[in-house]
mmCIF file of C-alpha atoms in Angstrom:
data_model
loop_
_atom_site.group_PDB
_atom_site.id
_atom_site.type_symbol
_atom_site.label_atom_id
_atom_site.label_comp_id
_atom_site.label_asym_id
_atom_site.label_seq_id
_atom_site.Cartn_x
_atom_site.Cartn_y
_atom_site.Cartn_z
ATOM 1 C CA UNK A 1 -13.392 -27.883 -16.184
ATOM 2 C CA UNK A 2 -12.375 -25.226 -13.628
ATOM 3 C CA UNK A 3 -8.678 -25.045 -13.065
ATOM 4 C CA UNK A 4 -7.511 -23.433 -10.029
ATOM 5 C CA UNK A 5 -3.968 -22.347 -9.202
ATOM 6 C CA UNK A 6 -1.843 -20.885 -6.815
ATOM 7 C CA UNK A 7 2.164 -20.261 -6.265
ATOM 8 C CA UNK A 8 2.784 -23.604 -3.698
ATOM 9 C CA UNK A 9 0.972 -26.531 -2.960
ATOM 10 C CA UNK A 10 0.304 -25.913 0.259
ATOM 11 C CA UNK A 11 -1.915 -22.971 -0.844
ATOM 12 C CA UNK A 12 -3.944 -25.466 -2.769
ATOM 13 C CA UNK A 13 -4.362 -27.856 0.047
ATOM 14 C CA UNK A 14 -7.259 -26.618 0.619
ATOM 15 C CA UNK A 15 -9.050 -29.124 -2.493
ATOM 16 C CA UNK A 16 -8.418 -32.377 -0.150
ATOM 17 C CA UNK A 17 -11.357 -31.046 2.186
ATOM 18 C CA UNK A 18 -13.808 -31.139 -0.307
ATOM 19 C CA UNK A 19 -15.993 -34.203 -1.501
ATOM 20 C CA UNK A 20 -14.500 -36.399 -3.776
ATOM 21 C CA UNK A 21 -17.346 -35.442 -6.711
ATOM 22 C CA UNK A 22 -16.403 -32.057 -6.212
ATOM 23 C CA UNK A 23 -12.890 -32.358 -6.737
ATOM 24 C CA UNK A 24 -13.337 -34.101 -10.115
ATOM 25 C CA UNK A 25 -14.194 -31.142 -11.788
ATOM 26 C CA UNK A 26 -11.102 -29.090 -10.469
ATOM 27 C CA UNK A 27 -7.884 -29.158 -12.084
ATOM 28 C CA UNK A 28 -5.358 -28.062 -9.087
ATOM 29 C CA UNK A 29 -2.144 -26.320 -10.550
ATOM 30 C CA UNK A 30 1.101 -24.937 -8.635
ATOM 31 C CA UNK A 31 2.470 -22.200 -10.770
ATOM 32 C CA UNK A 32 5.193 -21.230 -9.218
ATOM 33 C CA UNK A 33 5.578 -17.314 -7.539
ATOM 34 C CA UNK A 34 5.696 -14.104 -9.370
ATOM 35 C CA UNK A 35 4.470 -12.841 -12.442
ATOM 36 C CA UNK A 36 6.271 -14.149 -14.884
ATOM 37 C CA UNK A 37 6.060 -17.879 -13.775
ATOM 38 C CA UNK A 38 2.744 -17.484 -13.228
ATOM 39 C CA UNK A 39 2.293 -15.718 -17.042
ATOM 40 C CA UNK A 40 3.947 -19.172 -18.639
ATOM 41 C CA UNK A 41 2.620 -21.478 -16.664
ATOM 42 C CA UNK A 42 -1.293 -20.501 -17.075
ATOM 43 C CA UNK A 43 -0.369 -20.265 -20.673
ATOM 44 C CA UNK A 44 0.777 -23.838 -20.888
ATOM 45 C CA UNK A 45 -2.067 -25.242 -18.090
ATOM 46 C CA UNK A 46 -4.491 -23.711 -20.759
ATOM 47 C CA UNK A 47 -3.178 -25.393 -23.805
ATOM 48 C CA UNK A 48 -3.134 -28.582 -22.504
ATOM 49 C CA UNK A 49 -6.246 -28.729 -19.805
ATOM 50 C CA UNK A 50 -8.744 -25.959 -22.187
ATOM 51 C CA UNK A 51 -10.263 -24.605 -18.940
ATOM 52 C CA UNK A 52 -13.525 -23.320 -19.330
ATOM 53 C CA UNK A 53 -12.693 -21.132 -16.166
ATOM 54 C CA UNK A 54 -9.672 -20.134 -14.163
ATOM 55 C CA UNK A 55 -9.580 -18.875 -10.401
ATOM 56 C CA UNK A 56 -6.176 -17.753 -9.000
ATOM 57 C CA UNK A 57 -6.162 -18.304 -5.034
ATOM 58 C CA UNK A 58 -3.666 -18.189 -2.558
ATOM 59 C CA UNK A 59 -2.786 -15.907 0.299
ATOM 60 C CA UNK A 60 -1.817 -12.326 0.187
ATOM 61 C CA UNK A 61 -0.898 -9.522 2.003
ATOM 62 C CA UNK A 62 -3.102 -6.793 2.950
ATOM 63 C CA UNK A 63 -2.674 -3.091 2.399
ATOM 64 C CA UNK A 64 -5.787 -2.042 4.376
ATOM 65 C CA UNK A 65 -6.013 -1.680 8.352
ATOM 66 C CA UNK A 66 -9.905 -3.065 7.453
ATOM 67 C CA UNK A 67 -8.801 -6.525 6.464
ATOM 68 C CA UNK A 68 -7.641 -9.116 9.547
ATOM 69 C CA UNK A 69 -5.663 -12.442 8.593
ATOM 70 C CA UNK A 70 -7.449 -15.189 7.609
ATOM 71 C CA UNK A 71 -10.474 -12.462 5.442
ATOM 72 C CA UNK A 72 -11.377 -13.753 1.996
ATOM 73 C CA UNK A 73 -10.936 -11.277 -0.459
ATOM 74 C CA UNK A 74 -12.919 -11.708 -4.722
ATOM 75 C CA UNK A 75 -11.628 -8.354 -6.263
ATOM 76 C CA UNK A 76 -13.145 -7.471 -9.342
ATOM 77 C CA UNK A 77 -10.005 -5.925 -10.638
ATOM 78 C CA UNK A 78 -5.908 -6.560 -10.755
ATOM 79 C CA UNK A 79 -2.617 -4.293 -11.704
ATOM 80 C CA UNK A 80 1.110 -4.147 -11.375
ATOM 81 C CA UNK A 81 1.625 -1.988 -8.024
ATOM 82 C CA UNK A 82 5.604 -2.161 -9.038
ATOM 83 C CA UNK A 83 5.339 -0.865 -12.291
ATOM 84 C CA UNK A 84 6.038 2.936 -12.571
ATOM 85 C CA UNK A 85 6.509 4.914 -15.817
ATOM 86 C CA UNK A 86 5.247 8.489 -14.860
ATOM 87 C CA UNK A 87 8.536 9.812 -15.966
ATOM 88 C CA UNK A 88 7.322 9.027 -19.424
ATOM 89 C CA UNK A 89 3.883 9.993 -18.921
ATOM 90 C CA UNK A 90 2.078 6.856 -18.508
ATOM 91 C CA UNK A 91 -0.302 6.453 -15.230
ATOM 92 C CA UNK A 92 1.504 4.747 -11.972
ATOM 93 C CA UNK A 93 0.799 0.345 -12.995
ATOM 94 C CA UNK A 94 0.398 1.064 -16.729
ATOM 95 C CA UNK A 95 2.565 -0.237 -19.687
ATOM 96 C CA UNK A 96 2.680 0.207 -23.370
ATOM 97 C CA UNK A 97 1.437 -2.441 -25.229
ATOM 98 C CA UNK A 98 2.645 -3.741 -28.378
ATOM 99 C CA UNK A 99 0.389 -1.432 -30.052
ATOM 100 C CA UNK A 100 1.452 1.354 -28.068
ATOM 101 C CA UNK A 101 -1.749 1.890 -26.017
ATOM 102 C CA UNK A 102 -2.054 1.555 -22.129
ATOM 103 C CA UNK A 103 -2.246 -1.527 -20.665
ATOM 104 C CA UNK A 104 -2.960 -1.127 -16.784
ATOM 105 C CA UNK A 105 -5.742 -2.277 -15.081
ATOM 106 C CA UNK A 106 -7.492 -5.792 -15.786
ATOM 107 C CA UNK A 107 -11.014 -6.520 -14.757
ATOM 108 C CA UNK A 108 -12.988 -8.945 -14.057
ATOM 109 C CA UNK A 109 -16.226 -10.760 -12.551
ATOM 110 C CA UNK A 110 -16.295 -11.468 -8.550
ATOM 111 C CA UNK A 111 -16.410 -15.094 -7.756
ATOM 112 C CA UNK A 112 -18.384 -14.473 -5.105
ATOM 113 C CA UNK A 113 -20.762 -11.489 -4.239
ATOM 114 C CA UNK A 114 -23.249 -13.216 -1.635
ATOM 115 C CA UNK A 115 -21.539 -13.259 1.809
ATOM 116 C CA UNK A 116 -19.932 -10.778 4.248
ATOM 117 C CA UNK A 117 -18.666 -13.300 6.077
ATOM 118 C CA UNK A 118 -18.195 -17.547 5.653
ATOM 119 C CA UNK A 119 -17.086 -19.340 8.644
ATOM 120 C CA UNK A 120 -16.066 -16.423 10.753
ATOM 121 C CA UNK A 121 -13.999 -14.945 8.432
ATOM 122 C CA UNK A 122 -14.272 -11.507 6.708
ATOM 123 C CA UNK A 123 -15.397 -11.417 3.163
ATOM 124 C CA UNK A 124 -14.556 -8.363 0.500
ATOM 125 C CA UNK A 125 -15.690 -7.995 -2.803
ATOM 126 C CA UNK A 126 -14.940 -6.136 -5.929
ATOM 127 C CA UNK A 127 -11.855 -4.585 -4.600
ATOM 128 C CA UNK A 128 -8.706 -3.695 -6.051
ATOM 129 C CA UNK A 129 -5.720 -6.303 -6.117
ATOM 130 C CA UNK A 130 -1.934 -5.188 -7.035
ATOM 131 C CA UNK A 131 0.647 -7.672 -8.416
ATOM 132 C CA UNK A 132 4.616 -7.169 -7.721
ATOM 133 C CA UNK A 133 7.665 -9.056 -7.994
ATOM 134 C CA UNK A 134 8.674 -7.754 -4.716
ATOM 135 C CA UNK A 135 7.696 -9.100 -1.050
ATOM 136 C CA UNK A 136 6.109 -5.388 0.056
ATOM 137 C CA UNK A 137 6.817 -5.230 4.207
ATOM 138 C CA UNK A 138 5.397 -2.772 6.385
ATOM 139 C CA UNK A 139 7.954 -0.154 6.622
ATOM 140 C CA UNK A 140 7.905 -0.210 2.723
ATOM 141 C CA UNK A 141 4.069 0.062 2.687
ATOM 142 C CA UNK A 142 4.160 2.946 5.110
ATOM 143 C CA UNK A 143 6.344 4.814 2.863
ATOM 144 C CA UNK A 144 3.727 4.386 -0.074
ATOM 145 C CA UNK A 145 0.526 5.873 0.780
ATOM 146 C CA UNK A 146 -0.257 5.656 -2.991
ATOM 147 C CA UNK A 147 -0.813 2.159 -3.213
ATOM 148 C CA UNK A 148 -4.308 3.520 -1.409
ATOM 149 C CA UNK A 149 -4.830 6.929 -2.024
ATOM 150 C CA UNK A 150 -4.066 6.432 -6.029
ATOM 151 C CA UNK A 151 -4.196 2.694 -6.871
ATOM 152 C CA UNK A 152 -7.100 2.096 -4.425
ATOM 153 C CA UNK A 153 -5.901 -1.288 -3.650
ATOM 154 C CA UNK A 154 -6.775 -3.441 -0.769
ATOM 155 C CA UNK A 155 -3.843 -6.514 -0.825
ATOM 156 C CA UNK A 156 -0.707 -7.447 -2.935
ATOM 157 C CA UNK A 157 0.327 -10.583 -4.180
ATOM 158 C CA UNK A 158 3.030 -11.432 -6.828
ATOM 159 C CA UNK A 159 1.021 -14.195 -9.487
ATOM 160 C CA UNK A 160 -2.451 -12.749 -10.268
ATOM 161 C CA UNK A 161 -1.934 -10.392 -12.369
ATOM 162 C CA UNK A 162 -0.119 -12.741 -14.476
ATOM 163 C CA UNK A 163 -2.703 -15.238 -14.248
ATOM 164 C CA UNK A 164 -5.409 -13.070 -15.288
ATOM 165 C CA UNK A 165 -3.448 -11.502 -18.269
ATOM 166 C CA UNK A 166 -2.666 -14.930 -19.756
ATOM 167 C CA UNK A 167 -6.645 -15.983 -19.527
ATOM 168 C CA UNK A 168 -7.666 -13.050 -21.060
ATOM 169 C CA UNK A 169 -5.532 -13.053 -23.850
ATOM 170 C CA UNK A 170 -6.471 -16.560 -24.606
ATOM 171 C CA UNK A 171 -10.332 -15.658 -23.910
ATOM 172 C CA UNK A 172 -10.751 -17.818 -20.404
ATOM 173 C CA UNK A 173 -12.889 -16.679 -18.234
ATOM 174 C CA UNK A 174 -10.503 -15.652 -15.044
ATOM 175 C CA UNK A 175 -11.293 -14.377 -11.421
ATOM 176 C CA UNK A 176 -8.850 -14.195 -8.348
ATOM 177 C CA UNK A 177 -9.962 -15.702 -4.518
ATOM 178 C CA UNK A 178 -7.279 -14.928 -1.657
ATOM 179 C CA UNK A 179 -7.194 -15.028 1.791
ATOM 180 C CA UNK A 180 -4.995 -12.579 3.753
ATOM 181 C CA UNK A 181 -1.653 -14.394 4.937
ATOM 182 C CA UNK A 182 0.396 -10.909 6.655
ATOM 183 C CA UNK A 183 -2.520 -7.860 7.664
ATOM 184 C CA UNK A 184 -1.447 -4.388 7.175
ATOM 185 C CA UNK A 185 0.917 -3.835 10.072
ATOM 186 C CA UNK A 186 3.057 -6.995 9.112
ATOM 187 C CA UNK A 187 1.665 -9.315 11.647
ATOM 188 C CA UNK A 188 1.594 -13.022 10.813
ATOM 189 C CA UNK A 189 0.304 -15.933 12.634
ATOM 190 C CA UNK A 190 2.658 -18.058 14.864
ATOM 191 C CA UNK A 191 2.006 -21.149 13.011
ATOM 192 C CA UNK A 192 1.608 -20.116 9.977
ATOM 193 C CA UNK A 193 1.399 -23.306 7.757
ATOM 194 C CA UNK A 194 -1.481 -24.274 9.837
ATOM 195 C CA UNK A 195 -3.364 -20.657 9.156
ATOM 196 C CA UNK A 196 -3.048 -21.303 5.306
ATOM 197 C CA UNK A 197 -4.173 -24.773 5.451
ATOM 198 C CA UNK A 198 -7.378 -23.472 7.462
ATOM 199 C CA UNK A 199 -7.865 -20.542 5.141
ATOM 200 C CA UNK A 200 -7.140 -22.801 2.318
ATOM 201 C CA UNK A 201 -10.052 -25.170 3.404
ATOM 202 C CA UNK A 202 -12.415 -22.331 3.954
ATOM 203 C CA UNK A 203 -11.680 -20.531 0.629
ATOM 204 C CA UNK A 204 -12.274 -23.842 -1.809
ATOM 205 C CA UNK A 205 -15.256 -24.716 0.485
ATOM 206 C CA UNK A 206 -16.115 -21.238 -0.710
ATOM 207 C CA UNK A 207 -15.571 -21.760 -4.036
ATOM 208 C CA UNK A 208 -17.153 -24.774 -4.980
ATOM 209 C CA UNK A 209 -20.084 -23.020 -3.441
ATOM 210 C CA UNK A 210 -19.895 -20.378 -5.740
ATOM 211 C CA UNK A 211 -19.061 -22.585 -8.464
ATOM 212 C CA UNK A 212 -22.457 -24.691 -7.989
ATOM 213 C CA UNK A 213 -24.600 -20.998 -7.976
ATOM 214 C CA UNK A 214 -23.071 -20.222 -11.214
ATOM 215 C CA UNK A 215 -23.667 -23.378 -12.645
ATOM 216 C CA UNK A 216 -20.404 -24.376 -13.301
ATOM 217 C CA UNK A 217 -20.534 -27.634 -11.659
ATOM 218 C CA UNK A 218 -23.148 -30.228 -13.121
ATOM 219 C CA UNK A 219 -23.745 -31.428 -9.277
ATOM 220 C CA UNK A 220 -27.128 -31.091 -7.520
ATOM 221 C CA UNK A 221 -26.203 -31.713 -3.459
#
């Protein structure tokens, strides 16, 4: 079973366009927003459901002048933009662990590495995502040209990172699918329930694509 989660329900809306068959093998999971809602609640969806994989979706906000709203982004890799311990010698996104080693970066497989585009929409892939507890806005991002020039990232969100962490630690396979929701100079659509639910479609369409190349599903169509 593949469980798939997001922060609201309305970023999961998306599952009602598919087939009925195909939605039988999805487990669709609102997890609340930021990291440490997300952390809990993919720890208790995998004790009770035992996912065999788990994809975080959902929108985002981009970092990059490259992506437009409504682009599908599968990064490869996640970290916590908003953590910052250089002061004590640890890279920009790192933490020590209980161990004391560095934890920073998390990586991952791509869902998806076959299109550049899927129903008009930009596709990315293997790019880096950052987590934060903090809605980033564009006079805030202007002021932090290292989220690019040393993180490398592409888009922020405030649950994947959390998501990804909890899988991993409990040995689920875990990869991330978002659309963009806000593009790099703030802009958002006018109606912007009705962008999600459309990007929400697209991205599960998407998925269960991908899904049925990887074998995941055990659906010929």
């Amino acid at each position: 079973m593949t469980l798939v989660v997001a922060s609201s329900p309305l970023e999961l809306s998306g599952v009602e366009s598919l087939a009925p068959e195909m939605r039988e093998n999805l487990k669709i999971l609102p997890i609340g927003v930021g990291k440490v809602n997300a952390t809990l609640n993919t720890l208790l969806a995998i004790q009770k459901y035992s996912p065999s994989l788990i994809v975080v979706t959902g929108s985002c906000g981009a970092i990059r002048e490259e992506l437009e709203i409504g682009d599908l982004l599968f990064p490869n890799r996640v970290l916590q933009w908003d953590i910052d311990l250089e002061r004590f010698g640890w890279p920009r996104g790192s933490l020590p662990s209980a161990s004391g080693e560095i934890e920073g970066t998390l990586e991952f497989s791509p869902l998806s590495e076959e299109y550049s585009s899927y129903r008009g929409r930009g596709v990315k892939h293997g790019v880096a995502l950052g987590s934060g507890d903090h809605f980033l806005i564009r006079s805030e991002r202007e002021k932090m040209g290292w989220l690019i020039d040393e993180l490398n990232l592409w888009a922020v969100d405030m649950e994947s990172y959390g998501v990804v962490k909890a899988a991993q630690a409990m040995g689920v396979e875990v990869t991330i699918g978002r659309f963009v929701s806000d593009d790099a100079r703030g802009r958002r659509p006018k109606n912007f329930e009705k962008m999600i639910r459309e990007a929400s479609a697209d991205l599960f369409a998407l998925l269960s694509q991908s899904l049925i190349e990887r074998e995941k599903f055990p659906i010929i169509l």
